[in-house]
Structures are given as structure tokens and as C-alpha cells.
PDB file of C-alpha atoms in Angstrom:
ATOM      1  CA  MET E 100     125.213  49.283  89.837  1.00 38.00           C
ATOM      2  CA  GLU E 101     122.134  50.003  91.933  1.00 41.00           C
ATOM      3  CA  ALA E 102     121.259  53.554  92.954  1.00 42.00           C
ATOM      4  CA  SER E 103     121.698  54.303  96.620  1.00 42.00           C
ATOM      5  CA  PRO E 104     118.626  55.104  98.722  1.00 45.00           C
ATOM      6  CA  ALA E 105     119.787  58.719  98.947  1.00 43.00           C
ATOM      7  CA  THR E 106     120.033  59.043  95.162  1.00 40.00           C
ATOM      8  CA  THR E 107     116.663  57.397  94.620  1.00 40.00           C
ATOM      9  CA  ALA E 108     115.008  59.750  97.087  1.00 45.00           C
ATOM     10  CA  ALA E 109     116.657  62.800  95.525  1.00 46.00           C
ATOM     11  CA  LEU E 110     115.213  62.235  92.078  1.00 48.00           C
ATOM     12  CA  PRO E 111     111.533  62.674  92.977  1.00 67.00           C
ATOM     13  CA  ALA E 112     112.398  65.720  95.091  1.00 70.00           C
ATOM     14  CA  SER E 113     114.251  67.245  92.163  1.00 70.00           C
ATOM     15  CA  GLY E 114     111.286  66.570  89.910  1.00 82.00           C
ATOM     16  CA  VAL E 115     108.892  68.215  92.348  1.00 88.00           C
ATOM     17  CA  ARG E 116     111.133  71.278  92.540  1.00 90.00           C
ATOM     18  CA  GLN E 117     111.211  71.525  88.745  1.00 91.00           C
ATOM     19  CA  VAL E 118     107.431  71.314  88.474  1.00 91.00           C
ATOM     20  CA  ALA E 119     107.053  73.931  91.201  1.00 92.00           C
ATOM     21  CA  ALA E 120     109.539  76.196  89.428  1.00 93.00           C
ATOM     22  CA  ASP E 121     107.706  75.757  86.124  1.00 94.00           C
ATOM     23  CA  LEU E 122     104.308  76.506  87.663  1.00 95.00           C
ATOM     24  CA  LEU E 123     105.787  79.615  89.238  1.00 95.00           C
ATOM     25  CA  ALA E 124     107.226  80.634  85.851  1.00 95.00           C
ATOM     26  CA  LEU E 125     103.743  80.383  84.341  1.00 96.00           C
ATOM     27  CA  THR E 126     102.630  83.182  86.671  1.00 96.00           C
ATOM     28  CA  LYS E 127     105.264  85.557  85.204  1.00 94.00           C
ATOM     29  CA  PRO E 128     106.708  86.729  88.546  1.00 92.00           C
ATOM     30  CA  LYS E 129     108.994  89.334  86.962  1.00 89.00           C
ATOM     31  CA  VAL E 130     106.036  91.053  85.314  1.00 87.00           C
ATOM     32  CA  GLN E 131     104.155  91.040  88.607  1.00 91.00           C
ATOM     33  CA  SER E 132     106.643  93.215  90.489  1.00 91.00           C
ATOM     34  CA  LEU E 133     105.382  96.503  89.066  1.00 91.00           C
ATOM     35  CA  LEU E 134     101.756  95.373  89.354  1.00 93.00           C
ATOM     36  CA  LEU E 135     102.208  94.696  93.066  1.00 95.00           C
ATOM     37  CA  LEU E 136     104.129  97.935  93.570  1.00 95.00           C
ATOM     38  CA  THR E 137     101.324 100.031  92.077  1.00 96.00           C
ATOM     39  CA  THR E 138      98.813  98.091  94.182  1.00 97.00           C
ATOM     40  CA  VAL E 139     100.631  98.643  97.477  1.00 97.00           C
ATOM     41  CA  ILE E 140     101.369 102.311  96.848  1.00 96.00           C
ATOM     42  CA  THR E 141      97.795 103.018  95.821  1.00 96.00           C
ATOM     43  CA  MET E 142      96.607 101.392  99.060  1.00 97.00           C
ATOM     44  CA  LEU E 143      98.939 103.637 101.061  1.00 96.00           C
ATOM     45  CA  VAL E 144      97.716 106.707  99.184  1.00 95.00           C
ATOM     46  CA  ALA E 145      94.098 105.679  99.769  1.00 95.00           C
ATOM     47  CA  GLY E 146      94.414 105.423 103.563  1.00 94.00           C
ATOM     48  CA  THR E 147      96.191 103.557 106.329  1.00 95.00           C
ATOM     49  CA  PRO E 148      95.602  99.876 105.569  1.00 97.00           C
ATOM     50  CA  SER E 149      96.813  97.207 107.951  1.00 97.00           C
ATOM     51  CA  ILE E 150      99.727  94.986 107.001  1.00 97.00           C
ATOM     52  CA  GLY E 151      97.265  92.107 106.874  1.00 98.00           C
ATOM     53  CA  LEU E 152      95.064  93.872 104.331  1.00 98.00           C
ATOM     54  CA  ILE E 153      98.052  94.806 102.182  1.00 98.00           C
ATOM     55  CA  LEU E 154      99.352  91.235 102.179  1.00 98.00           C
ATOM     56  CA  ALA E 155      95.900  89.791 101.468  1.00 98.00           C
ATOM     57  CA  THR E 156      95.359  92.182  98.555  1.00 98.00           C
ATOM     58  CA  CYS E 157      98.807  91.486  97.118  1.00 97.00           C
ATOM     59  CA  LEU E 158      98.259  87.732  97.357  1.00 98.00           C
ATOM     60  CA  GLY E 159      94.915  88.003  95.613  1.00 98.00           C
ATOM     61  CA  GLY E 160      96.384  90.267  92.951  1.00 97.00           C
ATOM     62  CA  TYR E 161      99.285  87.901  92.384  1.00 97.00           C
ATOM     63  CA  LEU E 162      96.969  84.906  92.034  1.00 98.00           C
ATOM     64  CA  SER E 163      94.752  86.738  89.542  1.00 97.00           C
ATOM     65  CA  ALA E 164      97.584  88.139  87.429  1.00 96.00           C
ATOM     66  CA  GLY E 165      99.444  84.842  87.733  1.00 97.00           C
ATOM     67  CA  GLY E 166      96.401  82.998  86.444  1.00 97.00           C
ATOM     68  CA  ALA E 167      96.263  85.353  83.481  1.00 97.00           C
ATOM     69  CA  GLY E 168      99.944  84.698  82.832  1.00 96.00           C
ATOM     70  CA  ALA E 169      99.386  80.943  82.840  1.00 97.00           C
ATOM     71  CA  VAL E 170      96.516  81.211  80.367  1.00 98.00           C
ATOM     72  CA  ASN E 171      98.714  83.440  78.195  1.00 97.00           C
ATOM     73  CA  HIS E 172     101.432  80.748  78.263  1.00 97.00           C
ATOM     74  CA  TRP E 173      98.827  78.167  77.227  1.00 98.00           C
ATOM     75  CA  TYR E 174      97.405  80.205  74.334  1.00 97.00           C
ATOM     76  CA  ASP E 175     100.739  81.444  72.984  1.00 96.00           C
ATOM     77  CA  ARG E 176     102.543  78.109  73.183  1.00 96.00           C
ATOM     78  CA  ASP E 177     102.708  77.825  69.377  1.00 95.00           C
ATOM     79  CA  ILE E 178     104.487  81.132  68.823  1.00 94.00           C
ATOM     80  CA  ASP E 179     106.549  80.780  72.012  1.00 93.00           C
ATOM     81  CA  ALA E 180     108.091  77.613  70.566  1.00 94.00           C
ATOM     82  CA  GLN E 181     109.340  79.589  67.543  1.00 93.00           C
ATOM     83  CA  MET E 182     110.988  82.510  69.351  1.00 90.00           C
ATOM     84  CA  ALA E 183     114.401  82.192  70.965  1.00 87.00           C
ATOM     85  CA  ARG E 184     113.364  84.336  73.941  1.00 86.00           C
ATOM     86  CA  THR E 185     110.407  82.093  74.824  1.00 90.00           C
ATOM     87  CA  ALA E 186     111.325  78.647  73.475  1.00 92.00           C
ATOM     88  CA  THR E 187     112.530  77.484  76.887  1.00 94.00           C
ATOM     89  CA  ARG E 188     109.276  78.336  78.649  1.00 95.00           C
ATOM     90  CA  PRO E 189     107.637  75.375  80.439  1.00 95.00           C
ATOM     91  CA  ILE E 190     105.054  74.506  77.775  1.00 96.00           C
ATOM     92  CA  PRO E 191     107.097  74.753  74.522  1.00 95.00           C
ATOM     93  CA  ALA E 192     109.986  73.020  76.313  1.00 94.00           C
ATOM     94  CA  GLY E 193     107.647  70.120  77.093  1.00 94.00           C
ATOM     95  CA  ARG E 194     107.897  70.323  80.883  1.00 95.00           C
ATOM     96  CA  ILE E 195     104.263  71.332  81.484  1.00 95.00           C
ATOM     97  CA  ALA E 196     101.274  69.991  79.526  1.00 96.00           C
ATOM     98  CA  PRO E 197      99.148  72.716  77.844  1.00 96.00           C
ATOM     99  CA  ALA E 198      95.951  71.558  79.580  1.00 97.00           C
ATOM    100  CA  THR E 199      97.700  71.688  82.945  1.00 96.00           C
ATOM    101  CA  ALA E 200      98.700  75.308  82.356  1.00 97.00           C
ATOM    102  CA  LEU E 201      95.183  76.261  81.251  1.00 98.00           C
ATOM    103  CA  TRP E 202      93.417  74.767  84.255  1.00 98.00           C
ATOM    104  CA  PHE E 203      96.133  76.030  86.576  1.00 97.00           C
ATOM    105  CA  GLY E 204      95.506  79.556  85.300  1.00 98.00           C
ATOM    106  CA  ILE E 205      91.727  79.299  85.568  1.00 98.00           C
ATOM    107  CA  GLY E 206      92.039  77.803  89.039  1.00 98.00           C
ATOM    108  CA  LEU E 207      94.259  80.662  90.216  1.00 98.00           C
ATOM    109  CA  ALA E 208      91.756  83.223  88.908  1.00 98.00           C
ATOM    110  CA  ILE E 209      88.867  81.572  90.733  1.00 98.00           C
ATOM    111  CA  LEU E 210      90.924  81.279  93.902  1.00 98.00           C
ATOM    112  CA  ALA E 211      91.885  84.955  93.638  1.00 98.00           C
ATOM    113  CA  PHE E 212      88.259  86.063  93.320  1.00 98.00           C
ATOM    114  CA  VAL E 213      87.186  84.005  96.331  1.00 98.00           C
ATOM    115  CA  TRP E 214      90.190  85.111  98.385  1.00 98.00           C
ATOM    116  CA  LEU E 215      89.720  88.822  97.665  1.00 98.00           C
ATOM    117  CA  THR E 216      85.989  88.597  98.324  1.00 98.00           C
ATOM    118  CA  LEU E 217      86.636  87.057 101.739  1.00 98.00           C
ATOM    119  CA  THR E 218      89.595  89.223 102.756  1.00 98.00           C
ATOM    120  CA  THR E 219      88.815  92.587 101.117  1.00 97.00           C
ATOM    121  CA  ASN E 220      85.493  93.196  99.347  1.00 97.00           C
ATOM    122  CA  VAL E 221      83.513  92.200  96.287  1.00 98.00           C
ATOM    123  CA  LEU E 222      84.454  95.360  94.362  1.00 98.00           C
ATOM    124  CA  ALA E 223      88.176  94.650  94.671  1.00 98.00           C
ATOM    125  CA  ALA E 224      87.596  91.006  93.720  1.00 98.00           C
ATOM    126  CA  ALA E 225      85.501  91.955  90.678  1.00 98.00           C
ATOM    127  CA  LEU E 226      88.061  94.521  89.500  1.00 98.00           C
ATOM    128  CA  SER E 227      90.855  91.973  89.829  1.00 97.00           C
ATOM    129  CA  PHE E 228      88.839  89.421  87.861  1.00 97.00           C
ATOM    130  CA  SER E 229      88.198  92.044  85.162  1.00 97.00           C
ATOM    131  CA  GLY E 230      91.964  92.387  84.827  1.00 96.00           C
ATOM    132  CA  PHE E 231      92.234  88.616  84.370  1.00 97.00           C
ATOM    133  CA  LEU E 232      89.582  88.675  81.641  1.00 97.00           C
ATOM    134  CA  GLY E 233      91.143  91.725  80.002  1.00 95.00           C
ATOM    135  CA  TYR E 234      94.568  90.125  79.717  1.00 96.00           C
ATOM    136  CA  THR E 235      93.388  86.683  78.658  1.00 96.00           C
ATOM    137  CA  LEU E 236      90.354  87.279  76.447  1.00 95.00           C
ATOM    138  CA  MET E 237      90.795  90.857  75.246  1.00 94.00           C
ATOM    139  CA  TYR E 238      94.580  90.996  74.806  1.00 95.00           C
ATOM    140  CA  THR E 239      95.860  87.427  74.424  1.00 95.00           C
ATOM    141  CA  VAL E 240      92.998  85.866  72.455  1.00 95.00           C
ATOM    142  CA  TRP E 241      91.366  88.769  70.620  1.00 94.00           C
ATOM    143  CA  LEU E 242      93.846  91.614  70.054  1.00 93.00           C
ATOM    144  CA  LYS E 243      97.427  90.326  70.105  1.00 94.00           C
ATOM    145  CA  ARG E 244      97.364  88.510  66.769  1.00 93.00           C
ATOM    146  CA  ARG E 245      94.872  90.807  65.021  1.00 94.00           C
ATOM    147  CA  THR E 246      95.933  94.447  65.306  1.00 94.00           C
ATOM    148  CA  TRP E 247      98.956  96.634  66.026  1.00 93.00           C
ATOM    149  CA  GLN E 248      96.830  98.408  68.635  1.00 92.00           C
ATOM    150  CA  ASN E 249      96.892  95.215  70.719  1.00 93.00           C
ATOM    151  CA  ILE E 250      99.039  96.708  73.448  1.00 92.00           C
ATOM    152  CA  VAL E 251      97.079  99.984  73.522  1.00 91.00           C
ATOM    153  CA  TRP E 252      93.751  98.470  74.516  1.00 88.00           C
ATOM    154  CA  GLY E 253      95.104  95.255  75.967  1.00 85.00           C
ATOM    155  CA  GLY E 254      97.271  97.343  78.249  1.00 85.00           C
ATOM    156  CA  ALA E 255      94.177  98.341  80.187  1.00 92.00           C
ATOM    157  CA  ALA E 256      94.443  95.032  82.041  1.00 92.00           C
ATOM    158  CA  GLY E 257      97.790  96.079  83.451  1.00 91.00           C
ATOM    159  CA  ALA E 258      96.260  99.335  84.671  1.00 95.00           C
ATOM    160  CA  VAL E 259      93.736  97.572  86.922  1.00 96.00           C
ATOM    161  CA  PRO E 260      95.935  97.004  90.043  1.00 96.00           C
ATOM    162  CA  PRO E 261      95.623 100.626  91.290  1.00 96.00           C
ATOM    163  CA  LEU E 262      91.842 100.259  91.115  1.00 97.00           C
ATOM    164  CA  VAL E 263      92.022  97.003  93.073  1.00 98.00           C
ATOM    165  CA  GLY E 264      94.254  98.536  95.715  1.00 97.00           C
ATOM    166  CA  TRP E 265      92.030 101.584  96.165  1.00 97.00           C
ATOM    167  CA  ALA E 266      88.856  99.506  96.323  1.00 97.00           C
ATOM    168  CA  ALA E 267      90.415  97.146  98.877  1.00 98.00           C
ATOM    169  CA  VAL E 268      91.028 100.065 101.247  1.00 97.00           C
ATOM    170  CA  THR E 269      87.983 102.273 100.644  1.00 96.00           C
ATOM    171  CA  GLY E 270      85.355  99.967  99.145  1.00 95.00           C
ATOM    172  CA  GLU E 271      84.720 102.467  96.355  1.00 94.00           C
ATOM    173  CA  LEU E 272      86.332 104.269  93.407  1.00 92.00           C
ATOM    174  CA  THR E 273      86.726 108.047  93.301  1.00 85.00           C
ATOM    175  CA  GLY E 274      88.714 110.447  91.117  1.00 85.00           C
ATOM    176  CA  LEU E 275      92.327 109.673  92.051  1.00 92.00           C
ATOM    177  CA  PRO E 276      92.338 105.916  91.304  1.00 94.00           C
ATOM    178  CA  ILE E 277      90.862 106.679  87.881  1.00 94.00           C
ATOM    179  CA  TYR E 278      93.793 109.015  87.254  1.00 95.00           C
ATOM    180  CA  LEU E 279      96.206 106.294  88.369  1.00 96.00           C
ATOM    181  CA  PHE E 280      94.534 103.845  85.988  1.00 96.00           C
ATOM    182  CA  ALA E 281      94.986 106.385  83.176  1.00 96.00           C
ATOM    183  CA  ILE E 282      98.659 106.891  84.025  1.00 97.00           C
ATOM    184  CA  VAL E 283      99.453 103.178  83.733  1.00 96.00           C
ATOM    185  CA  PHE E 284      97.248 102.937  80.624  1.00 96.00           C
ATOM    186  CA  PHE E 285      99.179 105.667  78.775  1.00 97.00           C
ATOM    187  CA  TRP E 286     102.527 104.439  80.131  1.00 97.00           C
ATOM    188  CA  THR E 287     102.092 100.957  78.658  1.00 96.00           C
ATOM    189  CA  PRO E 288     102.369 101.723  74.893  1.00 96.00           C
ATOM    190  CA  PRO E 289     105.701 103.615  74.957  1.00 97.00           C
ATOM    191  CA  HIS E 290     107.075 101.093  77.449  1.00 97.00           C
ATOM    192  CA  PHE E 291     106.109  98.055  75.388  1.00 96.00           C
ATOM    193  CA  TRP E 292     106.782  99.572  71.952  1.00 96.00           C
ATOM    194  CA  ALA E 293     110.345 100.371  73.030  1.00 96.00           C
ATOM    195  CA  LEU E 294     110.712  96.662  73.819  1.00 95.00           C
ATOM    196  CA  SER E 295     109.027  95.652  70.565  1.00 95.00           C
ATOM    197  CA  LEU E 296     111.623  97.636  68.604  1.00 95.00           C
ATOM    198  CA  LEU E 297     114.229  95.330  70.141  1.00 94.00           C
ATOM    199  CA  MET E 298     112.186  92.226  69.301  1.00 92.00           C
ATOM    200  CA  LYS E 299     110.805  93.250  65.904  1.00 92.00           C
ATOM    201  CA  ASP E 300     112.336  90.341  63.986  1.00 92.00           C
ATOM    202  CA  GLU E 301     111.001  87.729  66.396  1.00 92.00           C
ATOM    203  CA  TYR E 302     107.481  89.149  66.245  1.00 93.00           C
ATOM    204  CA  ALA E 303     107.672  89.272  62.447  1.00 93.00           C
ATOM    205  CA  LYS E 304     108.845  85.653  62.365  1.00 91.00           C
ATOM    206  CA  VAL E 305     105.722  84.406  64.156  1.00 93.00           C
ATOM    207  CA  GLY E 306     103.282  86.808  62.511  1.00 92.00           C
ATOM    208  CA  VAL E 307     102.350  88.888  65.547  1.00 93.00           C
ATOM    209  CA  PRO E 308     101.333  92.345  64.227  1.00 94.00           C
ATOM    210  CA  MET E 309     103.215  94.501  66.695  1.00 95.00           C
ATOM    211  CA  LEU E 310     103.502  98.130  65.653  1.00 95.00           C
ATOM    212  CA  PRO E 311     107.087  98.058  64.273  1.00 96.00           C
ATOM    213  CA  VAL E 312     106.232  94.963  62.227  1.00 95.00           C
ATOM    214  CA  VAL E 313     103.162  96.348  60.461  1.00 95.00           C
ATOM    215  CA  ARG E 314     103.771 100.112  60.481  1.00 95.00           C
ATOM    216  CA  GLY E 315     107.549 100.284  60.544  1.00 95.00           C
ATOM    217  CA  GLU E 316     110.125 101.491  63.034  1.00 95.00           C
ATOM    218  CA  ASP E 317     109.805 105.187  62.131  1.00 96.00           C
ATOM    219  CA  GLU E 318     106.076 105.151  62.864  1.00 96.00           C
ATOM    220  CA  THR E 319     106.704 103.242  66.076  1.00 97.00           C
ATOM    221  CA  ARG E 320     109.128 105.888  67.277  1.00 97.00           C
ATOM    222  CA  ARG E 321     106.647 108.612  66.357  1.00 97.00           C
ATOM    223  CA  GLN E 322     103.893 106.852  68.320  1.00 97.00           C
ATOM    224  CA  ILE E 323     106.229 106.394  71.290  1.00 97.00           C
ATOM    225  CA  LEU E 324     106.906 110.130  71.374  1.00 98.00           C
ATOM    226  CA  LEU E 325     103.195 110.923  71.005  1.00 97.00           C
ATOM    227  CA  TYR E 326     102.182 108.638  73.869  1.00 97.00           C
ATOM    228  CA  SER E 327     105.050 109.921  76.009  1.00 98.00           C
ATOM    229  CA  VAL E 328     103.689 113.457  75.662  1.00 98.00           C
ATOM    230  CA  LEU E 329     100.168 112.214  76.443  1.00 97.00           C
ATOM    231  CA  LEU E 330     101.538 110.372  79.477  1.00 98.00           C
ATOM    232  CA  TYR E 331     103.216 113.573  80.668  1.00 97.00           C
ATOM    233  CA  ALA E 332      99.891 115.404  80.417  1.00 97.00           C
ATOM    234  CA  VAL E 333      97.950 112.670  82.212  1.00 97.00           C
ATOM    235  CA  THR E 334     100.427 112.569  85.089  1.00 97.00           C
ATOM    236  CA  GLN E 335      99.518 116.176  85.914  1.00 95.00           C
ATOM    237  CA  LEU E 336      95.900 115.256  86.661  1.00 94.00           C
ATOM    238  CA  PRO E 337      96.496 114.023  90.235  1.00 93.00           C
ATOM    239  CA  PHE E 338      97.805 117.534  91.014  1.00 92.00           C
ATOM    240  CA  CYS E 339      95.711 119.882  88.899  1.00 88.00           C
ATOM    241  CA  GLY E 340      92.615 117.745  88.304  1.00 76.00           C
ATOM    242  CA  GLY E 341      91.398 117.486  91.877  1.00 74.00           C
ATOM    243  CA  GLY E 342      93.324 114.332  92.720  1.00 74.00           C
ATOM    244  CA  GLY E 343      94.586 115.672  96.019  1.00 84.00           C
ATOM    245  CA  LEU E 344      98.335 115.348  95.427  1.00 91.00           C
ATOM    246  CA  ASP E 345     100.607 118.330  96.056  1.00 92.00           C
ATOM    247  CA  ALA E 346     104.103 119.696  95.592  1.00 94.00           C
ATOM    248  CA  ILE E 347     106.223 116.563  96.102  1.00 96.00           C
ATOM    249  CA  TYR E 348     104.277 114.670  93.473  1.00 96.00           C
ATOM    250  CA  LEU E 349     104.194 117.679  91.134  1.00 96.00           C
ATOM    251  CA  VAL E 350     107.974 118.096  91.156  1.00 97.00           C
ATOM    252  CA  ALA E 351     108.556 114.372  90.667  1.00 97.00           C
ATOM    253  CA  SER E 352     106.037 114.108  87.826  1.00 97.00           C
ATOM    254  CA  LEU E 353     107.562 117.122  86.058  1.00 97.00           C
ATOM    255  CA  VAL E 354     111.151 115.915  86.342  1.00 98.00           C
ATOM    256  CA  LEU E 355     110.392 112.293  85.466  1.00 98.00           C
ATOM    257  CA  GLY E 356     108.081 113.362  82.648  1.00 98.00           C
ATOM    258  CA  VAL E 357     110.675 115.648  81.075  1.00 98.00           C
ATOM    259  CA  VAL E 358     113.247 112.846  81.132  1.00 98.00           C
ATOM    260  CA  PHE E 359     110.747 110.362  79.666  1.00 98.00           C
ATOM    261  CA  VAL E 360     109.746 112.681  76.822  1.00 98.00           C
ATOM    262  CA  GLY E 361     113.394 113.588  76.263  1.00 98.00           C
ATOM    263  CA  LEU E 362     114.393 109.938  75.886  1.00 98.00           C
ATOM    264  CA  ALA E 363     111.455 109.361  73.525  1.00 98.00           C
ATOM    265  CA  ALA E 364     112.552 112.351  71.410  1.00 97.00           C
ATOM    266  CA  LEU E 365     116.121 111.035  71.429  1.00 97.00           C
ATOM    267  CA  LEU E 366     114.863 107.635  70.268  1.00 97.00           C
ATOM    268  CA  LYS E 367     113.026 109.303  67.395  1.00 95.00           C
ATOM    269  CA  ARG E 368     116.229 111.044  66.281  1.00 94.00           C
ATOM    270  CA  GLN E 369     118.778 108.291  66.881  1.00 91.00           C
ATOM    271  CA  ALA E 370     116.710 105.305  65.748  1.00 88.00           C
ATOM    272  CA  ASP E 371     119.018 102.648  67.174  1.00 91.00           C
ATOM    273  CA  ARG E 372     118.738  99.733  69.591  1.00 93.00           C
ATOM    274  CA  LYS E 373     120.691 101.512  72.311  1.00 95.00           C
ATOM    275  CA  ALA E 374     118.170 104.352  72.443  1.00 96.00           C
ATOM    276  CA  ALA E 375     115.248 101.894  72.493  1.00 96.00           C
ATOM    277  CA  LEU E 376     116.790  99.880  75.328  1.00 96.00           C
ATOM    278  CA  ARG E 377     117.532 103.061  77.280  1.00 97.00           C
ATOM    279  CA  LEU E 378     113.910 104.195  77.072  1.00 97.00           C
ATOM    280  CA  TYR E 379     112.589 100.732  77.930  1.00 97.00           C
ATOM    281  CA  LEU E 380     114.734 100.440  81.050  1.00 97.00           C
ATOM    282  CA  PHE E 381     113.968 103.996  82.166  1.00 98.00           C
ATOM    283  CA  SER E 382     110.228 103.401  81.707  1.00 97.00           C
ATOM    284  CA  LEU E 383     110.394 100.720  84.416  1.00 96.00           C
ATOM    285  CA  LEU E 384     112.183 103.066  86.811  1.00 97.00           C
ATOM    286  CA  TYR E 385     109.866 105.909  85.825  1.00 98.00           C
ATOM    287  CA  LEU E 386     106.667 104.185  86.875  1.00 97.00           C
ATOM    288  CA  ALA E 387     108.156 102.970  90.148  1.00 96.00           C
ATOM    289  CA  LEU E 388     109.502 106.419  91.092  1.00 97.00           C
ATOM    290  CA  LEU E 389     106.293 108.177  90.069  1.00 97.00           C
ATOM    291  CA  PHE E 390     104.198 105.976  92.354  1.00 96.00           C
ATOM    292  CA  VAL E 391     106.710 106.269  95.183  1.00 96.00           C
ATOM    293  CA  ALA E 392     106.394 110.060  94.844  1.00 97.00           C
ATOM    294  CA  MET E 393     102.643 109.722  95.335  1.00 96.00           C
ATOM    295  CA  VAL E 394     102.918 107.999  98.684  1.00 95.00           C
ATOM    296  CA  ALA E 395     105.704 110.366  99.752  1.00 96.00           C
ATOM    297  CA  ASP E 396     103.424 113.298  98.932  1.00 95.00           C
ATOM    298  CA  VAL E 397     100.595 111.890 101.030  1.00 93.00           C
ATOM    299  CA  LYS E 398     102.572 110.587 104.002  1.00 90.00           C
ATOM    300  CA  LEU E 399     105.279 113.242 104.436  1.00 86.00           C
TER     301      LEU E 399
END
């Protein structure tokens, strides 16, 4: 029986949609939500940017971070194929060729640099490109499979968006964006190590030396508590270190910080998956609320 014209036409359309969905998946859109949030809020704290500038900066940031995500998919395709959580990703599932993902990622990074240079300024474009290099070369290629400190130093790439947002508005970097970079930098280890406790067996299976794999779960929980306390201290800098933020931010940072440290201390005592998941989920809310408090402090 021959296929009807409607059926024949639907197949290519379906294939195009699948390829588009897979290319979008390579950019890790879920990961990008917090990156874009910190970018937008930093821009609002820095001044009164136009909607056009905000959208242009977010698009450039998404392209750059998305390119880094695609390169990460390309490089990690061997271990992704062995882990249940990642085995259905476009490359290990065979839907996207590795070379396609690599050149797609590089192309997005180049496009992002050109776009940000034309719509914002060279400083913002260069900072965004440094984040791309940090995530691909420093974290994915160099650190991830070599040391348990991979997420500590590799996490610096995820702390770049506030710098990009500030530079896009002001054309320079002063004290406050450096503090915001530090906040995201110190937030990343307890956030990711809480997740790694939940995924310890999968990381061990593929030989990735995440902290709970090489140093044990007790040491991981101790490090989470240590970095949570450091994060609490760093979050006070925008208020007491000449960052220009006042009472609204101070109250929010104190309350959120106490809860964060409390959950980290609870994780150290309870040592179970429920406590790890609770801290991981709260860490996402924590960063969002902390940055929202910044713009509320400035605008209200």
C-alpha cells in the first residue's frame, strides 16, 4: 500500500523537528536558566538597560553557553553512553554525529562573540568567550577526568554571566560584579557536590573522579559544609565590602545563608540521599532568590 501524500510530507517534517530538538538539547537549556537569570539581574543592578540590550545580551550569552554545552556533549560522548542519566542524549543515542555537535558548538561560540561585539561591547563579548573556553577546555577537557577539584575551578566558567551582564551595561568591571562572580563561584561546589552524592555510582562506573568517588561521602559532606560557610561569608561582601547593596539584600542574604548552612550541616549529620536532594534543590532556589534580592534592593 502506497503512502499518502500527507504521510510522505509528514515524515521529513518530523525528522526536521527531531534534529532541531536534538540541537537544542546540545545547548543544555535547563542549565542555562540560572545563567540567564544572573545575567539579567546583574544588568538591572548595574543600571537601567533597555529591553533591547537585555535581550541581545541574553541571546549572546545563550549562544556562548550553548556552544560550550554542545562541545561538552561531543567530548563526553563516551562516558555519556555508559550512564543511564545521559545515555539517551543526542550523540550516544546516535541521532547527532559527534563532528556535527563539535562544529555546531564552535559555530555558536563564534556567533556569540560577533553578536555581543556588535550589540553590546568587546569586553562583554570577550568575557562571554572566556566562559566558553573555561567550560570546554579547562573543565571538560582538562579537569573533569583528572581531579576531584574539577568542579571547584571549572565552576568559574559558570560564574562569568554576572561579569558579562555588568560589562554589557557599563562597559567596565568594578567591585560589585567581582563580588557576584565570587558568590556564584563559591555556590557551585556545594550545589554540584550535593548532586554528585546522588550520582556517585554512575560517576564511579565511568571513572570520573568526582569528590565522593575519590575522597568518600563523609569528606564530600564536610567539604559541602565548609564551602557553604565560605559562601555565606562571601555573600556579605556586597553589603559590607563596598558593593553598594543595603538592607533588603542584607536581610535576604542572612536568612538564605542560614538556611543553606543549616541544610549543609543537616546533610553532614544525616548522610542520606534525602538530605542531599533537599540541599541540591534548595541551592537552585537560593541563588535565584539571592539575585532577586539584589535587584529589589537597588530598585525599591
